Coordinates of C-alpha atoms in Angstrom, one line a residue:
S222 CA 27.2 96.3 157.0
E223 CA 25.8 98.6 154.4
L224 CA 28.1 99.7 151.5
C225 CA 27.5 102.8 149.3
L226 CA 29.4 103.1 146.1
H227 CA 30.2 106.5 144.5
L228 CA 32.1 107.2 141.3
R229 CA 33.9 110.5 141.2
H230 CA 35.4 111.9 138.0
Y231 CA 37.3 115.0 137.0
R232 CA 39.4 116.1 134.1
D233 CA 42.7 117.9 134.5
D234 CA 44.9 119.0 131.6
G235 CA 43.1 116.6 129.3
V236 CA 43.7 113.6 131.6
H237 CA 40.7 111.7 133.1
H238 CA 40.9 110.9 136.8
Y239 CA 38.4 108.3 138.3
F240 CA 37.9 107.8 142.0
Y241 CA 35.8 105.2 143.7
T242 CA 34.5 106.1 147.2
Y243 CA 32.9 103.6 149.5
T244 CA 31.1 104.4 152.7
N245 CA 30.8 101.6 155.3
T246 CA 28.7 101.8 158.5
M247 CA 31.6 100.1 160.3
N248 CA 34.4 102.3 158.8
S249 CA 34.9 105.9 157.8
S250 CA 34.8 107.0 154.2
D251 CA 37.8 106.2 152.1
T252 CA 38.9 106.8 148.6
V253 CA 40.7 104.5 146.2
I254 CA 42.1 105.4 142.8
L255 CA 40.9 103.0 140.1
C256 CA 42.7 104.4 137.0
T257 CA 44.1 107.6 135.6
G258 CA 43.8 108.4 131.9
C259 CA 44.1 105.2 129.8
V260 CA 46.0 103.2 132.4
I261 CA 43.6 100.4 133.0
L262 CA 43.6 96.8 134.4
M263 CA 45.5 97.5 137.6
A264 CA 46.1 94.8 140.1
T265 CA 42.5 95.0 141.5
P266 CA 42.8 92.7 144.6
L267 CA 45.5 95.0 146.0
L268 CA 43.0 97.9 146.1
F269 CA 40.6 96.1 148.5
P270 CA 40.6 96.8 152.2
T271 CA 40.5 93.5 154.1
T272 CA 37.3 94.5 155.8
L273 CA 35.2 94.5 152.6
S274 CA 32.9 91.6 152.2
S275 CA 32.9 89.3 149.2
H276 CA 29.6 91.0 148.0
A277 CA 31.4 94.4 148.1
T278 CA 34.3 92.9 146.2
S279 CA 32.0 91.7 143.4
L280 CA 30.4 95.1 143.2
F281 CA 33.9 96.6 143.0
L282 CA 34.9 94.3 140.2
I283 CA 31.8 95.1 138.2
L284 CA 32.4 98.9 138.7
H285 CA 36.0 98.4 137.6
L286 CA 34.9 96.5 134.5
C287 CA 32.4 99.2 133.6
L288 CA 35.1 101.9 133.8
Y289 CA 37.3 99.9 131.4
V290 CA 34.4 99.4 128.9
C291 CA 33.2 103.0 129.1
L292 CA 36.6 104.6 128.6
S293 CA 36.3 108.1 127.2
P294 CA 36.3 108.2 123.3
A295 CA 38.7 111.2 123.6
D296 CA 41.5 108.7 124.6
I297 CA 41.2 106.7 121.3
I298 CA 44.4 107.1 119.2
S299 CA 43.6 108.5 115.8
T300 CA 47.1 108.7 114.1
V301 CA 50.7 107.5 114.6
E302 CA 53.8 108.8 113.0
F303 CA 57.6 108.3 113.3
N304 CA 59.9 111.3 112.5
H305 CA 62.5 111.0 109.8
T306 CA 65.1 109.5 112.1
G307 CA 62.8 107.3 114.0
E308 CA 64.0 108.7 117.3
L309 CA 60.7 110.4 118.0
L310 CA 57.2 108.9 117.7
A311 CA 54.0 111.1 117.8
T312 CA 50.5 110.0 118.4
G313 CA 47.3 112.0 118.1
D314 CA 43.9 111.1 119.7
K315 CA 40.3 112.0 119.4
G316 CA 40.6 114.5 122.3
G317 CA 42.9 116.7 120.3
R318 CA 46.0 115.8 122.2
V319 CA 49.5 115.0 120.8
V320 CA 51.8 112.7 122.7
I321 CA 55.5 112.5 121.6
F322 CA 57.6 109.6 122.6
Q323 CA 61.4 109.6 122.5
R324 CA 63.6 106.5 122.0
E325 CA 65.9 105.6 124.9
P326 CA 69.6 105.4 124.1
E327 CA 71.3 102.1 124.6
S328 CA 73.2 101.7 127.8
K329 CA 75.7 99.2 128.9
S330 CA 73.8 98.3 132.0
E331 CA 70.5 97.8 130.1
P332 CA 71.4 96.6 126.6
F333 CA 67.7 96.0 125.7
S334 CA 66.5 99.5 126.5
Q335 CA 67.4 101.0 123.1
G336 CA 64.1 100.1 121.5
E337 CA 62.0 101.5 124.4
Y338 CA 60.1 104.7 123.8
N339 CA 59.2 106.9 126.8
V340 CA 56.9 110.0 126.9
Y341 CA 58.9 113.1 125.8
S342 CA 56.1 115.7 125.7
T343 CA 52.3 116.0 125.7
F344 CA 50.3 119.0 124.5
Q345 CA 46.8 120.0 123.4
S346 CA 46.9 120.6 119.7
H347 CA 43.3 121.3 118.9
E348 CA 40.2 122.2 120.9
P349 CA 36.5 121.6 119.9
E350 CA 35.1 124.5 117.9
F351 CA 31.8 125.5 116.4
D352 CA 31.0 126.7 112.9
Y353 CA 28.3 129.3 113.6
L354 CA 27.7 129.9 109.9
K355 CA 26.9 126.2 109.2
S356 CA 25.8 125.3 112.7
L357 CA 28.3 122.4 112.8
E358 CA 30.6 121.2 115.6
I359 CA 34.2 120.9 114.6
E360 CA 35.8 118.0 116.4
E361 CA 39.2 118.3 118.1
K362 CA 40.2 114.8 116.8
I363 CA 43.7 114.8 115.3
N364 CA 43.4 113.3 111.8
K365 CA 47.0 113.3 110.7
I366 CA 50.5 114.2 112.0
R367 CA 53.5 114.8 109.7
W368 CA 57.0 115.6 110.8
L369 CA 59.3 118.0 109.0
P370 CA 62.9 116.9 108.5
Q371 CA 65.1 118.3 111.2
Q372 CA 67.1 121.4 110.2
N373 CA 68.4 122.5 113.6
A374 CA 68.2 121.6 117.3
A375 CA 64.4 122.0 117.2
Q376 CA 61.8 119.6 115.7
F377 CA 58.7 120.7 113.8
L378 CA 55.5 118.8 113.1
L379 CA 52.2 119.5 111.4
S380 CA 48.9 118.3 113.0
T381 CA 45.4 118.7 111.6
N382 CA 41.8 118.1 112.6
D383 CA 38.9 118.4 110.2
K384 CA 39.5 122.1 109.4
T385 CA 42.6 123.6 110.8
I386 CA 46.3 122.7 110.3
K387 CA 48.9 123.8 112.8
L388 CA 52.7 123.9 112.8
W389 CA 54.4 123.1 116.1
K390 CA 57.9 123.7 117.3
V391 CA 59.4 121.2 119.8
S392 CA 62.5 122.3 121.5
E393 CA 64.6 121.6 124.6
R394 CA 65.9 124.0 127.2
D395 CA 68.4 123.1 129.9
K396 CA 69.8 126.5 130.8
R397 CA 68.2 129.7 132.1
P398 CA 69.5 133.3 132.2
E399 CA 70.3 134.8 135.5
G400 CA 71.8 138.1 136.8
Y401 CA 69.6 140.6 135.0
N402 CA 70.3 144.2 135.9
L403 CA 66.7 145.5 135.8
K404 CA 64.8 142.4 136.9
D405 CA 64.9 140.3 140.1
E406 CA 64.9 136.5 140.2
E407 CA 61.1 136.4 140.0
G408 CA 61.1 138.6 136.9
R409 CA 59.8 141.8 138.5
I410 CA 61.2 145.1 137.4
K411 CA 63.7 146.6 140.0
D412 CA 63.7 150.1 141.2
I413 CA 66.4 151.8 139.1
S414 CA 67.5 153.8 142.1
T415 CA 68.6 150.6 143.8
V416 CA 70.8 149.5 140.9
T417 CA 74.3 150.5 141.9
S418 CA 76.4 148.3 139.5
L419 CA 76.1 146.6 136.2
Q420 CA 76.7 142.9 135.7
V421 CA 76.7 140.5 132.7
P422 CA 73.8 138.0 132.7
V423 CA 74.9 134.4 132.8
L424 CA 73.3 131.1 131.7
M425 CA 72.8 128.6 134.6
P426 CA 72.0 124.9 134.2
M427 CA 68.5 123.7 134.9
D428 CA 66.5 120.5 134.6
L429 CA 65.7 119.6 131.0
M430 CA 62.5 121.2 129.9
V431 CA 60.7 120.3 126.6
E432 CA 58.8 123.3 125.2
V433 CA 56.1 123.0 122.5
S434 CA 54.9 126.2 120.9
P435 CA 52.6 126.9 117.9
R436 CA 54.4 128.6 115.1
R437 CA 51.7 128.7 112.3
V438 CA 48.0 128.2 112.1
F439 CA 46.6 127.4 108.6
A440 CA 42.9 127.8 108.7
N441 CA 39.8 128.7 106.7
A442 CA 40.9 126.9 103.5
H443 CA 38.8 123.7 103.6
T444 CA 35.1 123.5 103.2
Y445 CA 35.1 119.7 103.8
H446 CA 36.9 117.5 106.2
V447 CA 40.7 117.3 105.9
N448 CA 41.8 113.7 105.5
S449 CA 45.5 114.0 104.5
I450 CA 48.5 116.3 104.9
S451 CA 51.9 115.6 103.2
V452 CA 55.2 117.5 103.4
N453 CA 56.9 118.1 100.0
S454 CA 60.5 117.0 99.4
D455 CA 61.4 120.7 98.9
Y456 CA 60.7 121.1 102.7
M457 CA 59.1 124.5 102.0
T458 CA 55.6 123.5 100.9
Y459 CA 53.0 120.9 101.9
M460 CA 49.6 119.9 100.7
S461 CA 46.3 119.3 102.5
A462 CA 43.4 117.3 101.1
D463 CA 39.8 117.1 101.9
D464 CA 36.9 115.2 100.3
L465 CA 36.8 117.3 97.1
R466 CA 39.9 119.6 97.0
I467 CA 43.7 119.6 97.5
N468 CA 45.5 122.8 98.6
L469 CA 49.2 123.6 98.3
W470 CA 50.6 125.7 101.2
H471 CA 53.9 127.4 101.9
L472 CA 55.1 126.7 105.4
D473 CA 55.7 130.4 106.0
I474 CA 52.4 131.8 104.6
T475 CA 49.2 131.1 106.6
D476 CA 46.7 133.4 104.9
R477 CA 47.0 132.0 101.3
S478 CA 47.0 128.6 99.7
F479 CA 46.7 127.4 96.1
N480 CA 44.1 125.0 95.0
I481 CA 45.8 122.3 92.9
V482 CA 43.0 119.7 92.6
D483 CA 39.2 120.4 92.6
I484 CA 36.8 117.6 91.7
K485 CA 33.7 119.3 93.0
P486 CA 31.0 119.1 90.2
V487 CA 28.9 122.1 89.3
N488 CA 25.8 120.2 90.5
M489 CA 26.5 118.2 93.7
E490 CA 24.0 115.6 92.5
D491 CA 26.5 114.6 89.9
L492 CA 29.1 113.7 92.6
T493 CA 30.3 110.2 92.0
E494 CA 33.6 110.0 94.0
V495 CA 35.6 111.7 96.8
I496 CA 39.3 112.1 97.6
T497 CA 40.3 109.7 100.3
A498 CA 44.1 110.2 100.6
A499 CA 47.0 112.2 99.1
E500 CA 50.8 112.1 99.3
F501 CA 53.8 113.8 97.7
H502 CA 56.5 111.8 95.9
P503 CA 59.4 111.4 98.3
H504 CA 62.0 112.7 95.8
H505 CA 60.3 114.7 93.1
C506 CA 58.6 117.8 94.4
N507 CA 56.4 118.3 91.4
L508 CA 54.7 114.9 91.7
F509 CA 51.9 113.8 94.0
V510 CA 49.2 111.1 94.0
Y511 CA 45.7 111.0 95.4
S512 CA 43.2 108.2 95.8
S513 CA 39.5 108.1 95.4
S514 CA 36.5 106.2 96.8
K515 CA 36.2 104.5 93.4
G516 CA 39.4 102.7 94.0
T517 CA 41.5 104.7 91.5
L518 CA 44.8 106.4 91.9
R519 CA 45.8 109.6 90.0
L520 CA 49.4 110.7 89.7
C521 CA 49.6 114.5 89.0
D522 CA 52.5 116.7 87.8
M523 CA 52.4 120.3 88.9
R524 CA 54.7 121.3 86.0
E525 CA 51.9 120.5 83.5
A526 CA 49.3 123.0 84.9
A527 CA 48.5 125.1 88.0
L528 CA 45.3 123.3 88.5
C529 CA 45.8 119.5 88.1
D530 CA 42.3 118.6 86.9
K531 CA 43.9 116.3 84.4
H532 CA 46.1 113.6 85.8
S533 CA 49.4 112.4 84.3
K534 CA 48.6 108.8 85.1
L535 CA 45.5 106.9 86.2
F536 CA 46.0 103.6 88.1
E537 CA 42.8 101.5 88.0
E538 CA 42.2 97.8 88.2
P539 CA 39.6 96.5 85.7
E540 CA 36.5 95.2 87.5
D541 CA 35.5 91.6 87.2
P542 CA 31.8 91.7 86.2
S543 CA 31.2 88.2 87.7
A544 CA 32.4 89.3 91.1
R545 CA 30.3 92.5 91.3
S546 CA 27.9 92.8 94.2
F547 CA 26.1 95.4 96.2
F548 CA 29.2 96.0 98.3
S549 CA 31.7 96.2 95.4
E550 CA 32.0 100.0 95.4
I551 CA 32.3 100.3 99.1
I552 CA 35.1 97.7 99.5
S553 CA 37.0 99.0 96.5
S554 CA 37.4 102.5 98.1
V555 CA 41.1 103.2 98.8
S556 CA 41.5 104.2 102.5
D557 CA 45.3 104.9 102.3
V558 CA 48.1 105.4 99.8
K559 CA 51.8 105.5 100.5
F560 CA 54.8 106.0 98.2
S561 CA 57.7 103.5 98.7
H562 CA 60.9 105.0 100.1
S563 CA 62.5 104.6 96.7
G564 CA 59.5 106.4 95.0
R565 CA 59.1 103.6 92.5
Y566 CA 56.0 102.0 94.0
L567 CA 52.7 102.8 95.5
L568 CA 51.1 100.9 98.4
T569 CA 47.3 101.1 98.7
R570 CA 44.8 99.7 101.1
D571 CA 41.1 99.0 100.5
Y572 CA 38.8 97.1 102.8
L573 CA 39.9 93.6 102.0
T574 CA 43.2 93.9 100.2
A575 CA 46.6 95.7 100.1
K576 CA 48.0 96.4 96.7
V577 CA 51.4 97.4 95.4
W578 CA 51.5 99.4 92.1
D579 CA 54.4 100.1 89.9
L580 CA 54.5 103.7 88.6
N581 CA 55.4 102.4 85.2
M582 CA 52.3 100.1 85.0
E583 CA 48.9 101.6 85.2
S584 CA 46.7 98.8 84.0
K585 CA 46.8 96.6 87.1
P586 CA 48.5 96.3 90.5
L587 CA 51.9 94.6 90.5
E588 CA 51.0 92.7 93.7
T589 CA 47.7 92.0 95.5
Y590 CA 47.6 90.8 99.1
Q591 CA 44.5 89.4 100.8
V592 CA 44.4 90.9 104.2
H593 CA 41.2 89.2 105.6
D594 CA 39.4 87.6 102.7
Y595 CA 37.5 85.4 105.2
L596 CA 35.3 88.5 105.8
R597 CA 33.9 88.4 102.3
S598 CA 31.0 86.2 103.4
K599 CA 30.2 88.6 106.3
L600 CA 30.0 91.8 104.3
C601 CA 26.3 92.1 105.0
S602 CA 26.6 92.1 108.8
L603 CA 29.7 94.4 108.5
Y604 CA 27.6 96.8 106.5
E605 CA 24.9 96.8 109.1
N606 CA 27.3 97.6 112.0
D607 CA 29.2 100.2 109.8
C608 CA 32.5 98.3 110.1
I609 CA 32.7 98.1 106.3
F610 CA 33.4 101.8 106.3
D611 CA 36.5 101.5 108.5
K612 CA 39.6 103.1 107.0
F613 CA 42.7 101.0 107.5
E614 CA 46.2 102.4 107.0
C615 CA 49.3 100.7 105.5
A616 CA 53.0 101.1 105.9
W617 CA 56.3 100.1 104.2
N618 CA 59.4 98.9 106.0
G619 CA 62.6 100.8 105.5
S620 CA 63.8 98.7 102.5
D621 CA 60.4 98.5 100.9
S622 CA 60.5 94.7 101.1
V623 CA 57.8 94.2 103.6
I624 CA 54.4 95.8 104.0
M625 CA 52.1 96.0 107.0
T626 CA 48.5 96.8 107.6
G627 CA 45.9 96.3 110.3
A628 CA 42.8 94.1 110.7
Y629 CA 40.2 93.2 113.3
N630 CA 40.5 91.5 116.7
N631 CA 43.7 93.6 117.2
F632 CA 45.4 91.6 114.5
F633 CA 47.8 93.1 112.1
R634 CA 49.3 91.6 108.9
M635 CA 52.7 91.6 107.4
F636 CA 53.6 90.5 103.8
D637 CA 57.1 89.8 102.6
R638 CA 57.3 90.9 98.9
N639 CA 60.3 88.8 98.1
T640 CA 59.4 85.4 99.7
K641 CA 55.6 85.9 99.4
R642 CA 55.2 84.8 102.9
D643 CA 52.8 86.5 105.3
V644 CA 52.1 86.4 109.0
T645 CA 49.2 87.5 111.3
L646 CA 50.2 88.9 114.7
E647 CA 48.2 90.2 117.6
A648 CA 48.6 93.3 119.6
S649 CA 47.3 92.6 123.1
R650 CA 48.2 93.1 126.7
E651 CA 48.7 89.3 127.1
S652 CA 51.2 89.2 124.2
S653 CA 53.1 92.4 125.0
K654 CA 55.4 91.3 127.8
P655 CA 58.9 92.9 127.4
R656 CA 61.1 90.9 125.0
A657 CA 58.4 88.3 124.4
V658 CA 58.2 86.9 120.9
L659 CA 54.8 87.3 119.2
K660 CA 53.3 84.0 118.1
P661 CA 51.6 83.9 114.6
R662 CA 47.8 83.7 114.7
R663 CA 45.5 82.1 112.2
V664 CA 41.9 82.8 111.4
C665 CA 39.8 79.9 110.3
A666 CA 37.0 80.5 107.9
A667 CA 33.5 79.4 108.8
G668 CA 33.1 75.7 108.4
G669 CA 36.9 75.1 107.9
K670 CA 39.1 72.8 109.8
R671 CA 40.5 74.4 113.0
R672 CA 43.8 73.7 114.6
K673 CA 44.5 74.1 118.3
D674 CA 45.4 77.8 118.3
D675 CA 43.2 78.9 115.4
I676 CA 40.5 81.4 115.9
S677 CA 37.1 81.2 114.1
V678 CA 36.0 84.1 112.0
D679 CA 32.8 84.0 114.0
S680 CA 34.8 84.8 117.2
L681 CA 36.5 87.9 115.9
D682 CA 35.9 91.1 117.9
F683 CA 35.1 93.8 115.4
T684 CA 35.3 96.5 118.1
K685 CA 39.0 95.8 118.4
K686 CA 40.5 97.1 115.2
I687 CA 44.0 98.3 114.2
L688 CA 43.5 101.2 111.9
H689 CA 46.7 103.1 112.4
T690 CA 50.2 101.7 112.0
A691 CA 53.7 103.2 111.5
W692 CA 57.1 101.6 110.6
H693 CA 60.5 103.0 111.8
P694 CA 62.2 104.5 108.7
N695 CA 65.4 102.5 109.1
E696 CA 64.9 99.7 111.6
N697 CA 62.4 96.8 112.3
I698 CA 60.5 98.8 114.9
I699 CA 56.7 99.2 114.4
A700 CA 54.1 101.2 116.3
I701 CA 50.5 99.8 116.5
A702 CA 47.6 101.8 117.7
A703 CA 44.8 99.6 119.1
T704 CA 41.9 101.8 120.4
N705 CA 43.5 103.7 123.4
N706 CA 46.7 101.6 123.6
L707 CA 50.0 102.0 121.7
Y708 CA 52.1 98.9 121.1
I709 CA 55.7 99.1 120.0
F710 CA 57.4 95.9 118.7
Q711 CA 60.9 95.5 117.4
D712 CA 63.4 93.2 115.7
K713 CA 62.0 89.7 116.1
L714 CA 58.8 90.6 114.4
N715 CA 60.4 90.2 111.0
S716 CA 62.0 86.9 111.9
E717 CA 58.6 85.4 111.3
M718 CA 58.8 86.6 107.7
H719 CA 62.3 85.2 106.8

């Protein structure tokens, strides 16, 4: 019998829906759901009607595989962030959506459920825009999310794309008012002549509803793409950084910001570096740090001047002339900088290494960790496929004793600062069964001796990369973003380190 395959697609509330329709000469048309959003790799054999031939089955498998490979770029996760208690976890994606996960409380019947995070709320934070003056499209992609410390029953977070920063309020509602005198149950105004008595409105219980509403929109302050936002420890101000400038905002004022760093030269031909990341000190509201594409860190004190053109401290590692190459400047660019929770140290990530700096020692890093030094021999091919420009993030654990950062092939690395031990772990569907212990992985350099479970550097998949990571502020729970998948691991991860 003849078989016709049709792929149907529509988008509803930012979620992609795919349908496969087959028409058989022996049977009437039928529709089978392949996947919704980013839920892929379903139990495919269960979807096949028994009347389909083996030829049709292979076509179906090919179509299913193509859907998985051609997943919409809008579903790719672009940022991950825990709130200050770790009870909420927010992710942003390239489609401008923010998904908030809430940690499940521990129950006696399910003692292992405490570390589980379930979807709490989803909302569209940014939409694609167009700059008519410059004839440029403004992507909806969420570059960063930062939570504000909780002051009342509601939660607040900042999200930003390339140009616009928004403040969102996340609140719960489990009661609704009833018994209005001048409105009926559907909210329509009553005829006053029909109102014969007055009553006191009452609050009635209802199903829990999570409401997300925009409270502030901070726009029109950045000429270049925003790469960082950071909330100050005074909880009243925050800063936003783009390639050449850093602005200071008050959370209640949207139409005015103060420029605190400006590295734009008079002649753009003299431009030698750009700002890559910026963050406030966790305890001192006058201090902040920003990194550059030259691999330097500048600590600034806002008490010294309104415009911090001159830094208080410059952290820079002297370059080894013998190791200089065509790629030296590219791989030395700092892609992320994070203050430790104590405020004493700085953690930075460049292409090949993660470094810990002591605020009291500017001349060289206190510690240097090789993340994937085996790639040094492959820099030429990584330059050709643009992977050398990937921006990996880094994270501290709650006690500042362990650091974490991502790598390729869905690997991520953890380094114990006390024992100097390190481990490579993999975030994958095969290794993410509930309560399964992750096995350490090892990458073997080209030409080196390989053990049974080692993976060759030539076998690494550079399309699978972990750029965004986050660590729970108090516990050993980590969130790993791998393309369109979010992995959450807990507890036993760190047992590999000790």
